[in-house]
Amino acid sequence: ARHLPEWAVYQKLAYGTKVKVTNVENGKSVVVTVNDRMGASNQAVIDVTPKAAEELGFQKAGKAKVKLEVQK
């Protein structure tokens, strides 16, 4: 995974948590840092920045099936 200064929004993880996000369709991954909470009505698992979405290969599609791994 490329370690970029990217941010993400997630419902249950603490601020500052680093998460490896992997696009399961193409295997591309990026490490992001949780910096906010998603609204309860948001059905996404995680919301990443446009730059992270580009690195993961789904910026144009807007969403993708991903795997999340909390980094220690």
XYZ file of N, CA, C and O in Angstrom:
288
model
N 0.841 -1.194 0.000
C 0.000 0.000 0.000
C 0.876 1.244 0.000
O 1.911 1.270 0.628
N 0.420 2.249 -0.699
C 1.121 3.535 -0.672
C 0.661 4.306 0.545
O -0.522 4.355 0.840
N 1.582 4.881 1.274
C 1.234 5.653 2.472
C 1.138 7.120 2.088
O 2.147 7.797 1.914
N -0.080 7.598 1.912
C -0.335 8.970 1.518
C -1.015 9.706 2.661
O -1.698 9.090 3.479
N -0.886 11.002 2.710
C -1.589 11.765 3.748
C -3.061 11.916 3.375
O -3.542 12.996 3.060
N -3.781 10.824 3.331
C -5.189 10.813 2.941
C -6.071 10.634 4.162
O -5.682 10.023 5.151
N -7.280 11.149 4.034
C -8.239 11.104 5.130
C -9.441 10.262 4.755
O -9.715 10.045 3.589
N -10.169 9.828 5.774
C -11.378 9.048 5.552
C -12.377 9.340 6.653
O -12.017 9.812 7.726
N -13.620 9.040 6.352
C -14.709 9.194 7.313
C -15.269 7.806 7.578
O -15.522 7.048 6.649
N -15.435 7.472 8.857
C -15.872 6.131 9.246
C -16.733 6.261 10.482
O -16.518 7.144 11.305
N -17.726 5.381 10.652
C -18.655 5.525 11.764
C -18.116 5.099 13.114
O -18.399 5.732 14.111
N -17.329 4.042 13.181
C -17.033 3.459 14.490
C -15.581 3.518 14.942
O -15.293 3.204 16.079
N -14.658 3.910 14.085
C -13.259 3.936 14.492
C -12.889 5.292 15.072
O -13.432 6.318 14.678
N -11.936 5.295 15.988
C -11.492 6.529 16.639
C -10.751 7.420 15.650
O -10.104 6.939 14.717
N -10.844 8.720 15.878
C -10.088 9.678 15.079
C -8.613 9.319 15.152
O -8.109 8.927 16.198
N -7.907 9.469 14.045
C -6.481 9.166 14.004
C -6.153 7.721 13.656
O -5.001 7.398 13.403
N -7.170 6.844 13.625
C -6.935 5.443 13.275
C -6.516 5.343 11.818
O -7.122 5.944 10.938
N -5.464 4.601 11.552
C -5.007 4.372 10.180
C -5.630 3.071 9.679
O -5.615 2.057 10.370
N -6.186 3.146 8.475
C -6.890 2.012 7.886
C -6.359 1.760 6.478
O -6.281 2.689 5.664
N -5.980 0.524 6.200
C -5.609 0.147 4.839
C -6.896 -0.212 4.108
O -7.632 -1.103 4.533
N -7.172 0.503 3.019
C -8.360 0.268 2.209
C -7.900 -0.379 0.915
O -7.050 0.169 0.206
N -8.444 -1.556 0.598
C -8.069 -2.274 -0.620
C -9.292 -2.460 -1.497
O -10.330 -2.942 -1.037
N -9.184 -2.062 -2.748
C -10.236 -2.286 -3.730
C -10.159 -3.765 -4.105
O -9.162 -4.207 -4.670
N -11.199 -4.537 -3.794
C -11.134 -5.984 -4.018
C -11.170 -6.350 -5.500
O -10.765 -7.446 -5.863
N -11.617 -5.441 -6.358
C -11.684 -5.749 -7.788
C -10.328 -5.645 -8.483
O -10.074 -6.374 -9.428
N -9.456 -4.703 -8.013
C -8.182 -4.540 -8.713
C -6.952 -4.713 -7.807
O -5.829 -4.638 -8.277
N -7.169 -4.914 -6.512
C -6.070 -5.149 -5.583
C -5.313 -3.904 -5.156
O -4.387 -3.992 -4.355
N -5.673 -2.738 -5.679
C -4.987 -1.500 -5.287
C -5.369 -1.131 -3.866
O -6.511 -1.330 -3.452
N -4.387 -0.579 -3.115
C -4.670 -0.221 -1.727
C -4.013 1.101 -1.365
O -3.068 1.542 -2.021
N -4.541 1.723 -0.337
C -4.025 2.979 0.180
C -4.299 3.005 1.681
O -5.274 2.415 2.146
N -3.402 3.638 2.435
C -3.612 3.793 3.867
C -4.160 5.196 4.105
O -3.581 6.181 3.632
N -5.292 5.262 4.803
C -5.936 6.538 5.103
C -6.045 6.693 6.611
O -5.938 5.722 7.356
N -6.260 7.917 7.062
C -6.423 8.216 8.479
C -7.835 8.717 8.720
O -8.293 9.640 8.034
N -8.535 8.126 9.676
C -9.893 8.556 10.014
C -9.819 9.926 10.679
O -9.092 10.116 11.650
N -10.588 10.881 10.149
C -10.572 12.229 10.723
C -11.968 12.787 10.982
O -12.108 13.937 11.377
N -13.004 11.970 10.762
C -14.372 12.436 10.992
C -15.299 11.238 11.065
O -14.912 10.124 10.749
N -16.536 11.494 11.469
C -17.561 10.454 11.535
C -18.540 10.643 10.389
O -18.873 11.765 10.032
N -19.041 9.537 9.856
C -20.076 9.587 8.832
C -21.423 9.752 9.505
O -21.627 9.292 10.627
N -22.346 10.359 8.783
C -23.713 10.443 9.266
C -24.336 9.061 9.315
O -23.993 8.180 8.526
N -25.257 8.864 10.233
C -25.891 7.553 10.405
C -26.641 7.105 9.158
O -26.803 5.908 8.918
N -27.090 8.039 8.342
C -27.858 7.681 7.147
C -26.970 7.270 5.974
O -27.450 6.737 4.984
N -25.659 7.504 6.070
C -24.731 7.135 5.004
C -24.579 5.621 4.992
O -24.183 5.020 5.979
N -24.871 4.986 3.861
C -24.823 3.525 3.772
C -23.443 2.988 3.399
O -23.232 1.784 3.401
N -22.500 3.874 3.106
C -21.149 3.434 2.767
C -20.451 2.894 4.017
O -20.749 3.297 5.136
N -19.501 1.997 3.823
C -18.706 1.475 4.925
C -17.661 2.508 5.343
O -17.419 2.723 6.523
N -17.056 3.143 4.343
C -16.042 4.171 4.581
C -16.138 5.178 3.443
O -16.515 4.823 2.325
N -15.819 6.419 3.722
C -15.832 7.468 2.709
C -14.420 8.037 2.643
O -13.896 8.497 3.656
N -13.801 7.962 1.468
C -12.421 8.413 1.312
C -12.363 9.668 0.442
O -13.317 9.997 -0.248
N -11.226 10.343 0.466
C -11.039 11.544 -0.343
C -10.988 11.181 -1.828
O -10.694 10.032 -2.185
N -11.248 12.156 -2.699
C -11.137 11.889 -4.139
C -9.753 11.378 -4.543
O -9.642 10.502 -5.393
N -8.703 11.885 -3.915
C -7.346 11.421 -4.248
C -7.176 9.942 -3.876
O -6.597 9.169 -4.631
N -7.679 9.548 -2.698
C -7.597 8.140 -2.300
C -8.425 7.278 -3.251
O -7.995 6.196 -3.645
N -9.612 7.757 -3.634
C -10.451 7.011 -4.586
C -9.729 6.837 -5.917
O -9.804 5.776 -6.545
N -8.995 7.876 -6.345
C -8.219 7.782 -7.582
C -7.128 6.730 -7.442
O -6.915 5.908 -8.340
N -6.412 6.740 -6.311
C -5.363 5.737 -6.072
C -5.937 4.321 -6.066
O -5.283 3.370 -6.484
N -7.176 4.185 -5.595
C -7.829 2.882 -5.516
C -8.494 2.488 -6.835
O -8.951 1.358 -6.987
N -8.577 3.431 -7.770
C -9.111 3.128 -9.094
C -10.617 3.197 -9.213
O -11.195 2.580 -10.112
N -11.288 3.951 -8.333
C -12.738 4.054 -8.469
C -13.280 5.481 -8.381
O -14.465 5.687 -8.154
N -12.435 6.465 -8.648
C -12.891 7.847 -8.543
C -14.058 8.133 -9.493
O -15.041 8.753 -9.107
N -13.984 7.653 -10.730
C -15.066 7.912 -11.686
C -16.336 7.166 -11.327
O -17.433 7.683 -11.476
N -16.214 5.934 -10.827
C -17.391 5.141 -10.457
C -18.048 5.680 -9.190
O -19.253 5.547 -8.994
N -17.244 6.262 -8.297
C -17.786 6.838 -7.071
C -17.854 5.889 -5.892
O -17.880 6.321 -4.755
N -17.895 4.591 -6.159
C -17.883 3.624 -5.063
C -17.366 2.290 -5.574
O -17.356 2.030 -6.763
N -16.907 1.475 -4.631
C -16.359 0.163 -4.966
C -16.441 -0.740 -3.749
O -16.572 -0.273 -2.620
N -16.341 -2.032 -3.981
C -16.274 -2.988 -2.883
C -14.832 -2.982 -2.380
O -13.890 -3.169 -3.150
N -14.673 -2.744 -1.065
C -13.340 -2.643 -0.490
C -13.185 -3.539 0.729
O -14.165 -3.943 1.341
N -11.939 -3.816 1.048
C -11.588 -4.539 2.274
C -10.860 -3.555 3.174
O -10.016 -2.788 2.698
N -11.176 -3.552 4.458
C -10.552 -2.645 5.408
C -9.694 -3.416 6.393
O -10.107 -4.469 6.890
N -8.505 -2.885 6.693
C -7.621 -3.469 7.688
C -7.068 -2.344 8.561
O -6.360 -1.470 8.042
N -7.373 -2.381 9.840
C -6.835 -1.378 10.759
C -5.347 -1.619 10.905
O -4.904 -2.743 11.110
N -4.552 -0.549 10.759
C -3.102 -0.640 10.858
C -2.663 -0.352 12.290
O -3.244 0.495 12.956
N -1.630 -1.056 12.734
C -1.135 -0.849 14.105
C 0.140 -0.070 14.091
O 0.841 0.028 13.164
